[in-house]
Amino acid sequence: MERLNDEVADLLQEYADLIAITGGDAFKVRVYEKAARSVGGYSQDISGLDERALRGIPNVGASIAAKIDEYVHTRAIHQLEELRARVPAGVRQLTTVPTLGPKKAMVLYQERGIDSVESLERAIHAGELQGLHGFGAKTEENLLHGIQVLSKAGRRVHIGLAMGLAEDIVARLAAVPGCDRCAYAGSLRRMKDTIGDIDVLAAGDDSAPLMAAFTSLSCVTEVIARGETKCSVRTPTLQVDLRVVARDSWGAALQYFTGSKAHNIRTREIAVHRKLKLSEYGVFDVTSGDLIASAREEDVYEMLGLPWIPPPLREDSGEIEAAMLGELPDLVTSAGIRGDLHIHTDLTDGLASLEEMVAAASALGYAYVAVTDHAPNLYMQRMTDAKALDQRGQVRRLRDAYPGMALLHGAELNIGPDGDVDWPPEFLAGFDLCVASVHSHFTQSRAEMTRRLVRACENPYVTIIGHPTGRVIGRREPVDADWEEVFRACARTGTALEIDAFPDRLDLPAGLARRARDHGLLFSIASDAHAVPHLAGMRYGVGTAQRAWLDPDHVINTWPLPRLLEFLRR
DNA sequence: GCCGTTTTCGGCCCGACTGTTTTCAGTCG
């Protein structure tokens, strides 16, 4: 599954960590971190690039290109091996403990021979840190607590879970008297598929009531830190950070707390080049110290000579360069979604009836909806030819009740281990559209899985490949396939790829979807709803599509009905 | 170690909070 790019990105990040632990130049650490991100996000596979071409990757110069080249040819980087010999892997692992960074980790290793989280815990209990410079009683306590947190939580959750918690907290803080504005920022605003913590921003003249309301929320299990304007708490699922700013700083603060860290470093560098300083308090003129912009995010970007950049793009993965050139994509939005092309009813594994699902889709203002229940090869769903035909009749009869919305009758076919799907061509021809998905045999070899998906694309009745990687966040790994090969098959056959919007799927993931976009492919963003509330999950699919830089033209369910129907008939 | 509409050398993002350091380093975001 892993591209060589990801493998090398991990190695460069490890090299950066080891330089930091061994007390190397902090700027060098940053360079390797930046290079790791650049390589990981580079659209081309680096395995075919020579040193010259490698230097064409942003933040990769002669030295790092040589290391990558060495790895491609020998599967090792000798400087990295030398650092590994000096610093046991467990010492790097130590820095994953909250409050324990590279400096303290190295002190622990050098002064006490501590080389793992386990040995750190033992050493603290045995009193072996006593007398160690910089390690007082409170530090010991914090480290023990950090180890506990690491073993228990330390896990990211899917965006649906985080969004529910965040929206609840935002609503409660917004209701506090004196709160001018309140919003979530961070990776949640950037619509990442998994969330490690929630960042909440509030504006008000007096921070005290907001901080008090925040720390006394019923979901709070522990207050980690509490200052004048900044407060961190733990909840059973995630850490939540609140920052309170003055109303006039709202735009600058939102820009800062939305991140990503890498994006912020770039925007601050741009500010420095313009003799400006950018912080969460605003854009300042370095010479005069005057505040130039801070009220709105748009103002902040404008002072940097940039258009406002949509949060899902803010990963330093090309958005700064595109913004400078005026070439930011015209992103697909929730408002642009005209219909849902993948929903289930209680005829198979859905919870709601056909009538309920269609009524709910209509209430969302959709211009069309496709009912796509499972097909017979998914045996536990007990679908039959007769049931499918009967449902088609029901769908046809319902049409009169929804003059403003087209009702399409489709199916979610099962892609068998060999790439075959349910039903013969003459039966498939009766559907308005067919989504085809992998539901079993997830562990086939890359070659088998690739052939399986390519064969499904080649079936003339398959319009869309559903949840292509089959991943379930936190529960099932994506299948292993040669995605470039699959994308070429999609391009050849005109098959669209689904971005399944179910929050624990988000499949295709954004990274793969962006690569698929480079092949000029088409996408369907679909809820895969199995109940009425699931239809609202569309927003997470849209967020994923935005992170993949998709514009409406690439997304078939933003198209007006006539264009969609023409595409389905091809 | 990378990079260049001030620079091929000399810069490299900014601030809050904590703990222990009697004036600031480490960590985090």
XYZ file of C-alpha atoms (C1' of nucleotides) in Angstrom:
599
model
C 0.000 0.000 0.000
C 2.693 2.428 1.026
C 4.311 4.440 -1.750
C 8.050 4.873 -1.647
C 7.272 8.572 -1.076
C 5.637 7.765 2.249
C 8.455 5.447 3.240
C 11.071 8.126 2.539
C 8.948 10.801 4.247
C 8.923 8.663 7.401
C 12.705 8.249 7.242
C 13.293 11.984 6.792
C 11.002 12.702 9.742
C 12.896 10.146 11.818
C 16.167 11.802 10.808
C 14.752 15.182 11.895
C 13.686 13.740 15.262
C 17.088 12.180 15.830
C 18.879 15.435 14.993
C 16.646 17.207 17.535
C 17.291 14.567 20.205
C 21.042 14.686 19.687
C 20.987 18.456 20.053
C 21.629 19.238 16.397
C 20.896 22.522 14.682
C 17.222 23.406 15.118
C 17.063 24.864 11.598
C 18.375 21.638 10.183
C 15.593 19.827 12.032
C 13.037 22.061 10.377
C 14.499 21.535 6.942
C 14.218 17.758 7.261
C 10.662 18.071 8.568
C 9.746 20.266 5.629
C 11.428 17.909 3.183
C 9.536 14.962 4.725
C 6.224 16.695 4.093
C 7.210 17.714 0.579
C 8.235 14.193 -0.378
C 5.149 12.632 1.229
C 2.855 14.995 -0.637
C 4.721 14.947 -3.950
C 2.400 13.869 -6.738
C 4.975 11.820 -8.646
C 6.346 8.544 -7.379
C 9.951 9.264 -6.408
C 11.189 5.771 -7.204
C 11.703 6.750 -10.832
C 13.445 10.096 -10.198
C 17.195 10.713 -10.472
C 19.017 13.123 -8.139
C 18.462 16.067 -10.439
C 14.729 15.445 -10.593
C 14.643 14.883 -6.831
C 16.090 18.372 -6.303
C 13.027 19.644 -8.117
C 10.930 18.656 -5.081
C 10.437 21.708 -2.827
C 12.779 21.759 0.187
C 14.915 18.988 -1.254
C 18.469 20.157 -2.055
C 21.648 18.350 -2.951
C 22.144 16.736 0.447
C 18.639 15.350 0.883
C 18.400 14.317 -2.772
C 21.572 12.281 -2.301
C 20.087 10.609 0.796
C 16.893 9.739 -1.067
C 18.881 8.426 -4.009
C 20.985 6.349 -1.663
C 17.824 4.895 -0.129
C 16.279 4.107 -3.507
C 19.363 2.150 -4.527
C 20.518 0.568 -1.263
C 17.407 0.668 0.955
C 19.459 2.497 3.585
C 20.743 5.969 4.416
C 24.104 5.696 6.140
C 23.840 8.987 8.084
C 20.491 7.863 9.427
C 21.982 4.511 10.415
C 24.761 6.339 12.283
C 22.236 8.372 14.272
C 20.186 5.269 14.957
C 23.313 3.671 16.376
C 23.695 6.600 18.779
C 20.042 6.892 19.803
C 17.991 3.779 20.546
C 14.534 3.719 18.952
C 12.994 3.849 22.421
C 14.486 7.279 23.066
C 12.622 8.645 20.047
C 9.542 6.878 21.371
C 9.996 8.816 24.637
C 9.177 12.063 22.829
C 5.667 10.791 22.166
C 4.956 11.214 25.893
C 3.145 14.552 26.386
C 5.416 17.165 28.036
C 8.517 15.154 27.116
C 10.421 16.609 24.190
C 13.757 15.865 22.534
C 15.883 17.744 25.079
C 14.546 15.978 28.145
C 14.533 12.630 26.336
C 18.253 12.906 25.647
C 19.004 13.932 29.253
C 17.091 10.895 30.482
C 19.008 8.608 28.165
C 22.451 10.058 28.797
C 22.173 10.574 32.539
C 20.063 7.574 33.494
C 20.205 5.201 30.510
C 16.447 5.423 30.020
C 15.629 4.163 26.519
C 11.913 3.345 26.525
C 8.614 4.521 27.940
C 8.563 1.416 30.130
C 12.012 2.056 31.590
C 11.048 5.687 32.215
C 8.038 4.604 34.237
C 10.167 2.153 36.218
C 12.849 4.785 36.850
C 10.342 7.301 38.180
C 8.801 4.760 40.533
C 12.280 3.743 41.711
C 13.137 7.378 42.440
C 16.012 7.310 39.959
C 15.274 10.775 38.566
C 15.970 12.413 41.923
C 18.673 15.036 41.625
C 18.509 15.121 37.847
C 18.786 18.733 36.666
C 15.420 20.022 35.415
C 13.391 17.087 36.764
C 11.555 18.152 39.895
C 8.655 16.447 41.644
C 6.072 18.114 39.443
C 7.893 17.042 36.292
C 7.933 13.434 37.502
C 4.230 13.625 38.166
C 3.574 15.096 34.708
C 5.625 12.374 33.035
C 3.745 9.605 34.833
C 0.487 11.206 33.860
C 1.679 11.609 30.277
C 2.532 7.904 30.101
C -0.945 7.076 31.347
C -2.579 9.353 28.772
C -0.419 7.882 26.037
C -1.439 4.316 26.788
C -5.108 5.152 27.203
C -6.038 7.872 24.713
C -3.387 9.244 22.377
C -5.607 8.061 19.564
C -7.182 10.102 16.813
C -10.895 9.801 16.202
C -12.848 10.150 12.989
C -14.182 13.579 12.133
C -17.844 12.745 12.801
C -17.144 12.043 16.448
C -15.016 15.172 16.898
C -17.480 17.396 15.043
C -20.340 16.411 17.337
C -18.325 17.259 20.441
C -16.970 20.504 18.959
C -20.332 21.814 17.818
C -21.785 21.125 21.242
C -18.955 22.994 23.001
C -19.138 25.913 20.561
C -22.890 26.236 21.088
C -22.475 26.274 24.874
C -19.687 28.864 24.851
C -21.521 31.035 22.326
C -24.349 31.263 24.847
C -22.076 32.664 27.586
C -22.864 36.359 28.197
C -20.092 38.518 26.747
C -19.109 36.010 24.069
C -18.945 37.884 20.775
C -18.005 34.990 18.568
C -17.101 31.349 18.950
C -15.951 28.751 16.416
C -13.880 25.618 16.123
C -10.606 25.861 14.215
C -7.685 23.456 13.789
C -7.769 20.210 11.849
C -11.533 20.065 12.288
C -11.998 23.284 10.307
C -9.567 21.925 7.746
C -11.858 18.862 7.530
C -9.173 16.287 8.144
C -10.521 12.726 8.219
C -9.154 12.091 11.703
C -8.856 14.552 14.563
C -6.288 14.469 17.378
C -7.617 17.395 19.389
C -10.222 20.139 19.104
C -9.268 23.815 18.943
C -11.962 26.295 19.934
C -11.637 30.038 19.514
C -13.800 32.607 21.285
C -13.876 36.406 21.157
C -14.876 38.546 24.114
C -13.639 41.445 26.204
C -13.493 39.382 29.354
C -11.989 35.899 29.145
C -12.814 34.857 32.701
C -16.475 33.829 32.236
C -15.594 31.922 29.064
C -12.749 30.070 30.737
C -14.986 29.271 33.676
C -17.779 27.992 31.458
C -15.279 25.947 29.476
C -13.633 24.194 32.409
C -16.998 23.387 33.955
C -18.469 21.719 30.859
C -19.882 18.339 31.809
C -17.663 16.554 29.288
C -14.455 17.818 30.923
C -12.590 15.143 32.880
C -9.397 17.058 33.566
C -7.964 20.569 33.220
C -4.459 20.284 31.778
C -3.454 23.949 31.717
C -5.191 27.199 32.500
C -3.840 30.686 31.885
C -5.307 34.101 31.169
C -6.377 33.461 27.598
C -5.570 29.823 26.949
C -6.920 26.680 28.499
C -6.626 22.968 27.746
C -8.896 20.214 29.007
C -9.357 16.517 28.451
C -12.669 14.848 27.674
C -13.248 11.085 27.457
C -12.545 11.201 23.716
C -10.252 14.137 22.951
C -8.246 17.018 24.315
C -9.903 20.395 23.740
C -8.029 23.709 23.679
C -9.796 27.039 24.131
C -8.256 30.371 23.241
C -9.996 33.654 24.036
C -9.067 36.754 22.057
C -10.316 40.322 21.700
C -12.986 40.836 19.065
C -10.636 42.887 16.866
C -8.172 39.983 16.677
C -10.734 37.481 15.443
C -9.464 37.114 11.876
C -5.801 36.793 12.774
C -6.562 34.389 15.609
C -8.787 32.217 13.435
C -6.114 32.125 10.742
C -3.523 31.116 13.307
C -5.580 28.471 15.095
C -6.822 26.900 11.894
C -3.286 25.992 10.863
C -1.872 23.773 9.681
C 1.386 24.430 11.427
C 3.182 24.064 8.107
C 0.812 26.506 6.413
C 1.299 29.024 9.220
C 5.062 28.848 8.982
C 4.788 29.676 5.293
C 2.409 32.606 5.848
C 4.672 34.016 8.574
C 7.684 33.702 6.314
C 5.821 35.649 3.651
C 5.046 38.289 6.260
C 8.731 38.548 7.214
C 9.690 39.060 3.557
C 7.238 41.942 3.408
C 8.705 43.549 6.520
C 5.627 42.477 8.421
C 5.052 40.282 11.434
C 2.160 37.842 11.607
C 0.907 36.442 14.878
C -2.443 35.440 16.332
C -2.913 39.122 17.183
C -2.643 40.407 13.653
C -0.363 41.606 10.897
C 2.072 44.247 12.161
C 4.464 46.611 10.439
C 7.890 45.644 11.771
C 9.338 49.153 11.558
C 6.508 51.121 13.119
C 4.985 48.309 15.151
C 1.565 49.378 13.851
C -1.241 46.871 13.591
C -2.260 46.615 9.936
C -4.874 43.844 9.799
C -6.544 41.469 12.241
C -10.330 41.680 12.138
C -11.024 39.296 9.277
C -9.089 36.344 7.836
C -9.490 37.880 4.384
C -7.670 41.024 5.584
C -4.786 38.977 6.937
C -4.273 37.125 3.659
C -4.666 40.315 1.679
C -1.817 41.972 3.564
C 0.329 38.995 2.603
C -0.594 39.551 -1.040
C -2.738 36.429 -1.096
C -6.399 35.682 -1.700
C -8.263 34.008 1.167
C -7.343 30.323 1.157
C -10.057 27.775 2.037
C -9.105 25.914 5.254
C -9.116 22.393 3.708
C -6.256 23.493 1.420
C -4.063 24.853 4.232
C -1.486 22.074 4.431
C 1.483 23.679 2.653
C 0.912 21.212 -0.134
C 0.980 23.728 -2.977
C -1.819 26.088 -1.902
C 0.542 28.994 -1.162
C 2.112 28.775 -4.619
C -1.308 28.408 -6.265
C -2.620 31.398 -4.309
C 0.341 33.536 -5.414
C -0.375 32.652 -9.036
C -4.106 33.227 -8.624
C -4.645 29.561 -9.437
C -6.476 28.294 -6.361
C -9.093 25.724 -7.353
C -12.749 26.677 -7.420
C -13.654 24.137 -4.741
C -16.774 22.020 -4.665
C -19.079 23.091 -1.785
C -21.996 21.577 0.087
C -24.278 24.140 -1.540
C -23.186 22.844 -4.936
C -24.275 19.260 -4.244
C -27.462 18.576 -6.202
C -28.098 14.996 -5.220
C -27.014 11.816 -3.470
C -26.094 8.810 -5.611
C -25.665 6.137 -2.931
C -28.322 5.451 -0.287
C -29.869 2.311 1.227
C -33.343 1.407 2.439
C -34.765 -1.279 4.704
C -35.109 -3.536 1.681
C -31.511 -4.513 2.491
C -29.491 -3.212 5.438
C -30.937 0.296 5.728
C -33.064 1.277 8.708
C -35.630 3.501 6.981
C -38.189 2.777 4.297
C -37.893 3.901 0.697
C -40.547 6.536 1.345
C -38.747 7.913 4.425
C -35.359 8.086 2.709
C -36.773 9.783 -0.384
C -38.720 12.283 1.728
C -35.572 13.109 3.706
C -33.554 13.591 0.505
C -36.254 15.888 -0.824
C -36.187 17.895 2.403
C -32.487 18.537 1.783
C -33.479 20.250 -1.449
C -31.840 17.727 -3.736
C -32.628 17.710 -7.454
C -32.082 13.966 -7.659
C -31.425 10.915 -5.508
C -30.437 7.368 -6.439
C -31.664 4.460 -4.343
C -28.850 1.912 -4.390
C -29.600 -1.084 -2.224
C -27.283 -4.080 -2.083
C -27.424 -6.824 -4.729
C -27.837 -10.615 -4.316
C -24.160 -11.578 -4.086
C -23.967 -9.986 -0.671
C -25.950 -12.981 0.552
C -26.833 -11.725 3.993
C -28.824 -8.896 2.452
C -31.279 -11.395 0.899
C -31.779 -9.377 -2.249
C -33.524 -11.101 -5.163
C -34.368 -10.210 -8.754
C -38.017 -9.947 -7.790
C -37.329 -7.600 -4.859
C -35.187 -5.355 -7.033
C -37.871 -5.168 -9.725
C -40.561 -4.552 -7.139
C -38.514 -1.704 -5.645
C -38.091 -0.253 -9.124
C -41.860 -0.174 -9.487
C -42.186 1.589 -6.129
C -39.582 4.162 -7.132
C -41.406 4.831 -10.407
C -44.718 5.270 -8.579
C -43.134 7.660 -6.040
C -41.982 9.978 -8.813
C -45.322 11.762 -9.087
C -45.111 12.777 -5.425
C -41.769 14.554 -6.012
C -42.088 16.700 -9.108
C -39.011 18.727 -8.148
C -36.695 15.769 -7.586
C -35.681 12.982 -9.964
C -35.792 9.497 -8.428
C -33.219 7.128 -9.870
C -33.252 3.417 -9.306
C -29.804 1.959 -8.869
C -27.940 -0.755 -7.033
C -24.738 -1.188 -5.062
C -23.194 -4.192 -6.733
C -20.667 -6.417 -5.022
C -17.273 -6.737 -6.697
C -16.338 -10.407 -6.291
C -12.757 -11.630 -5.785
C -12.269 -11.905 -9.567
C -13.865 -8.569 -10.370
C -17.232 -9.986 -11.399
C -20.393 -8.231 -10.235
C -23.969 -9.362 -9.500
C -26.467 -9.991 -12.270
C -26.043 -10.489 -16.013
C -25.801 -7.506 -18.422
C -29.451 -7.655 -19.477
C -30.604 -7.275 -15.872
C -28.053 -4.542 -15.077
C -29.282 -2.615 -18.118
C -32.556 -1.983 -16.266
C -30.912 0.192 -13.571
C -30.417 3.941 -13.894
C -26.972 3.598 -12.356
C -24.785 1.009 -10.654
C -22.258 1.622 -7.888
C -19.869 -1.322 -7.478
C -17.925 -1.915 -4.260
C -15.603 -4.381 -2.558
C -17.225 -5.911 0.538
C -15.067 -8.967 1.250
C -11.709 -10.618 0.517
C -9.963 -7.433 1.645
C -6.582 -9.100 2.018
C -5.942 -10.101 -1.576
C -2.482 -9.352 -2.953
C -1.874 -6.035 -4.637
C -1.887 -7.666 -8.085
C -5.163 -9.531 -7.421
C -6.869 -6.484 -5.932
C -5.725 -4.250 -8.780
C -7.010 -6.671 -11.406
C -10.272 -7.005 -9.463
C -10.902 -3.239 -9.415
C -9.801 -2.779 -13.030
C -12.214 -5.514 -14.156
C -15.046 -3.812 -12.280
C -14.220 -0.551 -14.077
C -14.309 -2.359 -17.386
C -17.886 -3.553 -16.804
C -19.943 -1.192 -19.008
C -22.776 -1.102 -16.445
C -20.580 0.025 -13.565
C -20.769 3.828 -13.330
C -19.106 4.417 -9.958
C -16.642 2.456 -7.800
C -18.013 2.714 -4.236
C -15.741 3.285 -1.184
C -12.737 2.228 -3.273
C -10.201 1.373 -0.549
C -12.703 -0.300 1.800
C -11.051 1.289 4.821
C -12.952 1.872 8.035
C -11.117 4.423 10.142
C -9.779 2.841 13.320
C -11.058 -0.611 12.354
C -10.021 -1.746 8.887
C -6.980 -0.896 6.825
C -7.424 0.140 3.176
C -6.990 -2.634 0.634
C -3.665 -2.897 -1.165
C -3.930 -1.957 -4.840
C -1.822 -0.271 -7.489
C -3.919 2.879 -7.493
C -2.191 4.470 -10.461
C -3.226 1.399 -12.469
C -6.798 1.631 -11.168
C -6.929 5.362 -11.959
C -5.762 4.679 -15.509
C -8.561 2.103 -15.854
C -11.093 4.671 -14.588
C -9.833 7.222 -17.114
C -9.962 4.675 -19.937
C -13.496 3.480 -19.136
C -15.018 6.745 -17.881
C -15.749 5.195 -14.482
C -16.228 7.636 -11.603
C -14.751 7.123 -8.138
C -16.862 7.568 -5.035
C -15.906 9.682 -2.088
C -17.998 7.834 0.467
C -18.969 10.527 2.968
C -19.694 8.191 5.877
C -17.486 9.771 8.561
C -15.644 6.585 9.487
C -14.979 5.790 5.826
C -14.205 9.000 3.894
C -13.169 6.782 1.038
C -11.450 7.686 -1.283
C -9.243 9.400 1.250
C -8.171 12.936 0.273
C -4.585 12.035 -0.615
C -5.622 9.354 -3.093
C -8.443 11.504 -4.426
C -5.988 14.286 -5.175
C -3.817 11.846 -7.113
C -6.924 10.602 -8.943
C -7.748 14.222 -9.779
C -4.382 14.532 -11.492
C -5.641 11.784 -13.840
C -8.612 13.977 -14.709
C -11.085 11.508 -13.160
C -14.693 12.088 -12.167
C -16.065 11.654 -8.646
C -19.350 11.058 -6.868
C -19.588 12.386 -3.306
C -22.211 10.193 -1.666
C -23.560 9.681 1.843
C -23.917 5.856 1.687
C -26.781 6.587 4.101
C -28.333 3.598 5.867
C -30.708 5.840 7.853
C -32.179 9.326 7.550
C -29.573 11.105 9.752
C -26.738 9.662 7.658
C -27.773 11.794 4.680
C -26.319 14.803 6.522
C -22.879 13.172 6.450
C -22.480 14.571 2.940
C -20.568 17.521 4.466
C -17.668 15.254 5.445
C -17.433 13.935 1.908
C -17.423 17.482 0.588
C -14.653 18.364 3.057
C -12.608 15.398 1.859
C -13.184 16.450 -1.753
C -12.033 19.964 -0.889
C -8.863 18.582 0.660
C -8.359 16.816 -2.686
C -8.675 20.167 -4.518
C -11.778 19.003 -6.427
C -13.806 21.539 -8.342
C -17.529 21.058 -9.120
C -16.839 20.044 -12.690
C -15.076 16.888 -11.426
C -18.005 15.913 -9.192
C -20.893 14.384 -11.116
C -23.490 14.999 -8.398
C -22.977 18.754 -8.673
C -24.070 18.565 -12.301
C -27.558 19.588 -13.395
C -29.840 16.585 -13.946
C -29.693 16.605 -17.780
C -25.882 16.461 -17.764
C -25.911 13.683 -15.156
C -28.466 11.651 -17.123
C -26.447 12.031 -20.293
C -23.379 10.780 -18.423
C -25.326 7.797 -17.041
C -26.591 6.860 -20.513
C -23.184 6.884 -22.209
C 20.354 21.971 5.192
C 17.633 25.013 2.130
C 16.950 29.211 -0.235
C 17.082 34.045 -2.924
C 12.248 40.949 -6.209
C 17.147 43.049 -0.080
C 20.988 38.012 0.202
C 25.133 32.390 -3.275
C 25.898 34.058 2.783
C 23.222 34.690 6.422
C 19.228 34.255 7.524
C 15.582 30.731 9.014
C 7.640 31.949 12.608
C 5.552 33.428 16.907
C 3.616 33.351 21.418
C 1.441 30.992 25.831
C 2.130 28.195 29.618
C 4.786 25.387 32.960
C 8.266 24.286 36.114
C 12.222 25.347 38.463
C 16.292 28.172 36.105
C 16.827 33.307 40.685
C 16.222 35.288 34.801
C 14.782 31.247 31.417
C 14.551 26.696 28.865
C 11.544 23.312 27.241
C 7.330 21.997 25.231
C 3.362 22.734 22.631
C 0.447 24.316 19.047
